[in-house]
Amino acid sequence: MRDLVTEHRLNIVLALVLLAGPLVAHAADEPFMVTLATRAAILALAGVGLNIALGLGGLVSFGHAAFFGLGGYAVGILASHHQNYEPLMTWPFLVNGTNQMLILWLVAVLVSGLAALVIGALSLRTSGVYFIMITLAFAQMLYFFAISWPAYGGEDGLSIYVRNAFPGINTLRPLDFFLLCYAVLMVVLVAQWRMTGARFGTALQAVRQNEGRVAALGLSPYRIRLAAFVISGMVTGLAGALYVDLNRFVSPSMMSWHLSGEIMVFIILGGVARLFGPVVGACLFVLFEHVFGSFTEHWQFFLGAALLAVVLFARGGFIGVVAGRARHD
Amino acid sequence: MTVALFLEQMLNGLQLGVMLFLMAAGLTLIFGVMGLINLAHGSLFMVGGFVCAAVAAWSGSFWLGLIASLAAAAALGALVEIVVIRRLYDRDHLDQVLATFALVLMFSEGVRFVFGSFPLYLDPPAFLSGPVTLPGGLPYPAYRLAIIIAGLAVAAGLGLLISRTRLGMQIRAGESDREMIAALGVDIRFLYTVVFALGAALAGFAGALVGAIQSVQIGMGEPVLILAFVVIVIGGIGSIRGALIAALLVGVVDTMGRLLLPMLLSNVMHASNAAGVGSALASMLIYLLMAAVLVFKPKGLFPANA
Amino acid sequence: MKKLILGLTTAVSVVACVAAASAEPVKVGMITTLSGGGASLGIDSRDGFLLAIKQSGNKDVEVIVEDDAQKPDLAVQLADKLIQSDKVDVLTGIVWSNLAMAVVPSAVAQGKFYLSTNAAPSQLAGAGCNPNYFSVSYQNDNLHEAAGEYANAAGMKKVFIMAPNYPAGKDSLSGFKRFYKGEVANEIYTQLGQTDYAAEIAEIRASGADGVFFFLPGGMGISFMKQYAGAGVEVPLIGPAFSFDQNILQAVGDAALGVKNTSTWSKDLDNEANKGFVAAYQAEYNRLPSIYAAQGYDTGNLLLSAMASASVTDADAFRKALEAADFKSVRDKFSFGPNHHPIQDIYVREVIKEGDIYTNKLVDTALTDRADAYVADCKM
């Protein structure tokens, strides 16, 4: 119980640090640090999405980049239609593009949720290492499709030039956009925290620990897992939507298997199944990339070495080391 | 389309399949015996290609390069097993995926550090460098024919090794009951190292063979690795026989899809569009095949330990 | 006439402030690919660019080099860093079109100059052109257009054409067809990053073509040429220089000998600037330069020439100085068209062996004073 209290306190501290950093950077007129923090917050959100499937449900998905990319393309396509004043379709009814983030987010979440439903329904028939491989394969399939499909730029990707709009704030200002992303991240984290304690969260963790007992209670483990996978895909898709607005650009590389691996890396660096695990992991990853990237062109070697060390010797990740062992290991 | 073109493409599909089998056999063997999923298998393929190219350039002999690549990949595999992989056997798949993903990053930059950023030169030995004429007058690259023969020979050798030798008996025992063979007095740590080195050697061998007709460059293992995963999932993870059949299936479906889809589509749309759309669909074809297999047989075509 | 006089007076006033201008330091942010499979192209671009700066001895240029690992999102992040944190004046160095499309539009919208050492996608030459964007290399289609023209000159009547299935691949084949007048035997799109071309080679053999045009940059080209030679198909190959640069040729070996390729530059181009460049590059880095190194070198010298006559803080004057392209290019002729893309000759080279080294020699000129197909769409 003491550990649980420690972790809660640690989470509050982490949330405040992530908020304070960019505020200080803004005051010191270092807008790039704000951009870097925004990137960390968005990647953290992608990790939070995966953590719902992976940490709570024990579903090791190696294809979450697919949802990240689909969310991104939903935004990129609608925004580019808005900019070119071309309707998305005219038949059977007229659909125009838009630059309103709230609508874009909704579409991104729906698209990635739908994809997660289809991919999950097929993949969850398998388990263990088959599940890892089949999610990887579906993501690769979408990746190759995005590269070869000519309509929206293919391999070149799609530029949207200007960040989309959110009522009441100026998203072009780095700090405003950061605060928006930070707020989304916090809302999702609170929702996940509430969910973990609620019936669905309990059932999901029970499925991971003892599938037979859940089935004996008359619940369908398959449906519970599928629901978790869909929610997980939606959150990662939302992160993809924000990422496109950060970079003002979407491309198939958002769906590459390296990115699926990196989203997993956030979780393991921070701590598996920890609420703030992906947040810490994404921040560490972005810092590492920034610091070592300017040091040496062989920085990916050191990234690999650091990751290997964490997997082998610090299994609980950052939070595990600081707050002690997880409740359910 | 002529019959000759069709036959030639079937041979090409066969050759791709055989090459995939060399990769998939090591992966599936390691999974079957140790329950380990190894993303760094593609890196061993790359190391095989680079070592073969470097030794062949230094000595002037492709064959020396081939032997060196086998030895280097096996030695590196054993080293990696002892230093890293050994600690992962009782971990869950997530840890295995991440640790071997870390190894992929380290190997890619490590190889670049040792061999430089530029692609290396590697050619087949002179007497295999041209085409041969097959019965029926079809010209076909001699080297590709040699790959098919070498691959099938390795498949047969692997089959004999597993069914007839003492090591094979231990491997089979390891696949069905791990505690049991330890109880029988087999040095299980040594067995695991040997199996991992064997898988690594197969990957290195494939990398060297293929390096002679492809580009020996950083990251050359990644596309092959993902195809090899598709193969072992279709075949049933842990099954050598399944890997062979699935590899040939994937090789033929992929090759024929790339040939036939644009042709079929050109009946319904403009030739230039058909080429683009057909190629886009062809690149998705084997993943669709895999999804279809898993819908009907979630454990693959030949489930091991069923 | 009035316009000309106006131009002359501006030129005079530009010359007048040279003394003040040269003291103004310029900060350059170079984003290029230094790790992963595509690293050799970025390394050559960087080395060529830095050689020009080093030779000039100009202490007022500060270059910050960053590695994009060939990832578009990382390139965007680095551009943000260079602009927001390092406050650079000029960006350069991107090798790949997809990365350029991610970085360039927003960088020039923020008032920075972008000088391209390589990538020059059609969007940035036509409707998406920008006063602050200069391509010092070519327009992406140029080398393919020249290959089409060369196919006519070589008397090819039925050419088999092939490229990877991505935007640059499609631009390539349409660029080739823009100039090629004969029949297209077949048009094939391969997978990006494909390593095995047995199926395509079989189709080439069956097609009855009298020439093959292929655009397969990097490792794809190496694989294709080795396999093509092994298959014993005798149909002659032509391609753009991307598959025949100095680093790639060593990996292809004999399989590339005799193949014709189109390029804006060759190491045996007979002019003083080029001779000096090739010798200095070899002395500095102990290897022969590639086309990427040559383009990087020209970009460096273009920047230096502009700095000598205008201050980067005066964007309009600096832009005019860049437009003048008053530097000794290693490519004989070099000037900018109205869309800030080069007007230059495009050559045909042949792969030969010099001692132990595979390299190219000039054999012909395919296009003279070629601009590009998109210049009419550019409104600026």
CSV table of C-alpha atoms in Angstrom, one decimal, chain B residues 105-248:
chain,number,residue,atom,x,y,z
B,105,LEU,CA,19.7,-0.8,-33.3
B,106,MET,CA,23.1,-1.7,-31.9
B,107,PHE,CA,24.0,-4.1,-34.8
B,108,SER,CA,23.0,-1.6,-37.5
B,109,GLU,CA,25.1,1.1,-36.1
B,110,GLY,CA,27.9,-1.3,-35.1
B,111,VAL,CA,28.2,-2.8,-38.6
B,112,ARG,CA,28.3,0.8,-40.0
B,113,PHE,CA,31.0,1.6,-37.5
B,114,VAL,CA,33.1,-1.4,-38.6
B,115,PHE,CA,32.5,-1.5,-42.3
B,116,GLY,CA,31.6,2.1,-43.1
B,117,SER,CA,28.5,3.7,-44.6
B,118,PHE,CA,28.9,2.6,-48.2
B,119,PRO,CA,27.5,-0.6,-49.7
B,120,LEU,CA,30.0,-3.3,-50.2
B,121,TYR,CA,30.9,-5.2,-53.4
B,122,LEU,CA,30.1,-8.9,-53.6
B,123,ASP,CA,29.7,-11.0,-56.8
B,124,PRO,CA,28.9,-14.7,-57.3
B,125,PRO,CA,31.9,-16.9,-58.2
B,126,ALA,CA,32.8,-16.6,-61.9
B,127,PHE,CA,31.5,-20.0,-63.1
B,128,LEU,CA,28.0,-19.2,-61.6
B,129,SER,CA,27.8,-15.6,-62.8
B,130,GLY,CA,26.1,-16.2,-66.2
B,131,PRO,CA,22.9,-17.9,-67.3
B,132,VAL,CA,22.4,-21.6,-68.0
B,133,THR,CA,19.9,-23.0,-70.4
B,134,LEU,CA,17.3,-25.2,-68.8
B,135,PRO,CA,15.6,-28.1,-70.6
B,136,GLY,CA,13.1,-26.5,-73.0
B,137,GLY,CA,15.5,-23.7,-74.0
B,138,LEU,CA,14.8,-21.4,-71.0
B,139,PRO,CA,17.8,-19.3,-70.0
B,140,TYR,CA,18.1,-19.0,-66.2
B,141,PRO,CA,20.7,-17.4,-63.9
B,142,ALA,CA,23.1,-20.2,-62.8
B,143,TYR,CA,23.6,-18.6,-59.4
B,144,ARG,CA,19.8,-18.6,-58.6
B,145,LEU,CA,19.7,-22.2,-59.5
B,146,ALA,CA,22.6,-22.8,-57.2
B,147,ILE,CA,20.7,-21.0,-54.4
B,148,ILE,CA,17.7,-23.3,-54.9
B,149,ILE,CA,19.9,-26.4,-54.8
B,150,ALA,CA,21.8,-25.1,-51.7
B,151,GLY,CA,18.7,-24.2,-49.9
B,152,LEU,CA,17.0,-27.5,-50.5
B,153,ALA,CA,20.2,-29.3,-49.5
B,154,VAL,CA,20.2,-27.3,-46.2
B,155,ALA,CA,16.6,-28.2,-45.7
B,156,ALA,CA,17.3,-31.9,-46.2
B,157,GLY,CA,20.4,-31.7,-43.9
B,158,LEU,CA,18.4,-29.9,-41.2
B,159,GLY,CA,15.8,-32.6,-41.4
B,160,LEU,CA,18.4,-35.3,-41.0
B,161,LEU,CA,20.1,-33.5,-38.2
B,162,ILE,CA,16.9,-33.3,-36.3
B,163,SER,CA,15.6,-36.7,-36.9
B,164,ARG,CA,18.8,-38.8,-36.9
B,165,THR,CA,21.5,-37.3,-34.6
B,166,ARG,CA,22.0,-37.0,-30.9
B,167,LEU,CA,21.8,-33.2,-31.1
B,168,GLY,CA,18.6,-33.5,-33.0
B,169,MET,CA,17.1,-35.8,-30.4
B,170,GLN,CA,18.0,-33.3,-27.7
B,171,ILE,CA,16.4,-30.5,-29.8
B,172,ARG,CA,13.2,-32.5,-30.2
B,173,ALA,CA,13.2,-33.3,-26.5
B,174,GLY,CA,13.7,-29.6,-25.8
B,175,GLU,CA,10.8,-28.7,-27.9
B,176,SER,CA,8.4,-31.0,-26.1
B,177,ASP,CA,9.6,-30.9,-22.5
B,178,ARG,CA,12.3,-28.6,-21.3
B,179,GLU,CA,12.5,-29.8,-17.6
B,180,MET,CA,12.7,-33.3,-18.8
B,181,ILE,CA,16.0,-33.0,-20.8
B,182,ALA,CA,17.7,-31.2,-17.9
B,183,ALA,CA,16.7,-34.1,-15.7
B,184,LEU,CA,18.3,-36.5,-18.3
B,185,GLY,CA,21.6,-34.9,-17.7
B,186,VAL,CA,21.9,-32.9,-20.9
B,187,ASP,CA,23.7,-29.6,-20.4
B,188,ILE,CA,20.8,-27.4,-21.3
B,189,ARG,CA,22.8,-24.1,-21.3
B,190,PHE,CA,25.2,-25.6,-23.8
B,191,LEU,CA,22.4,-27.0,-26.0
B,192,TYR,CA,20.7,-23.6,-26.1
B,193,THR,CA,23.9,-21.9,-27.1
B,194,VAL,CA,24.5,-24.5,-29.9
B,195,VAL,CA,20.9,-24.1,-31.2
B,196,PHE,CA,21.1,-20.3,-31.2
B,197,ALA,CA,24.5,-20.5,-33.0
B,198,LEU,CA,23.0,-22.9,-35.6
B,199,GLY,CA,20.1,-20.5,-36.3
B,200,ALA,CA,22.5,-17.6,-36.5
B,201,ALA,CA,24.8,-19.5,-38.9
B,202,LEU,CA,21.7,-20.2,-41.2
B,203,ALA,CA,20.9,-16.5,-41.2
B,204,GLY,CA,24.5,-15.6,-42.0
B,205,PHE,CA,24.6,-18.2,-44.7
B,206,ALA,CA,21.5,-16.7,-46.3
B,207,GLY,CA,22.9,-13.2,-46.0
B,208,ALA,CA,26.1,-14.2,-47.8
B,209,LEU,CA,24.3,-16.2,-50.5
B,210,VAL,CA,21.8,-13.4,-51.2
B,211,GLY,CA,24.5,-10.7,-50.8
B,212,ALA,CA,26.1,-11.8,-54.0
B,213,ILE,CA,23.0,-10.8,-56.0
B,214,GLN,CA,21.7,-8.0,-53.9
B,215,SER,CA,23.1,-4.9,-52.2
B,216,VAL,CA,25.3,-5.6,-49.2
B,217,GLN,CA,24.1,-2.6,-47.1
B,218,ILE,CA,23.0,-1.5,-43.7
B,219,GLY,CA,19.5,-2.6,-42.9
B,220,MET,CA,19.4,-5.3,-45.6
B,221,GLY,CA,18.1,-7.8,-43.1
B,222,GLU,CA,14.9,-5.9,-42.1
B,223,PRO,CA,12.6,-6.6,-45.0
B,224,VAL,CA,13.7,-10.3,-45.1
B,225,LEU,CA,13.1,-10.5,-41.3
B,226,ILE,CA,9.6,-9.4,-41.6
B,227,LEU,CA,8.9,-11.8,-44.5
B,228,ALA,CA,10.5,-14.6,-42.4
B,229,PHE,CA,8.1,-13.8,-39.6
B,230,VAL,CA,5.2,-14.0,-41.9
B,231,VAL,CA,6.5,-17.4,-43.0
B,232,ILE,CA,6.9,-18.9,-39.6
B,233,VAL,CA,3.5,-17.7,-38.5
B,234,ILE,CA,1.8,-19.2,-41.6
B,235,GLY,CA,3.8,-22.4,-41.1
B,236,GLY,CA,3.2,-22.7,-37.4
B,237,ILE,CA,5.9,-21.4,-35.1
B,238,GLY,CA,8.4,-24.0,-34.1
B,239,SER,CA,7.7,-26.3,-37.1
B,240,ILE,CA,10.6,-26.8,-39.5
B,241,ARG,CA,8.4,-28.6,-42.0
B,242,GLY,CA,5.8,-25.8,-41.7
B,243,ALA,CA,8.5,-23.2,-42.3
B,244,LEU,CA,9.6,-25.0,-45.5
B,245,ILE,CA,6.1,-25.3,-47.0
B,246,ALA,CA,5.1,-21.8,-45.9
B,247,ALA,CA,8.3,-20.3,-47.3
B,248,LEU,CA,7.7,-21.8,-50.7
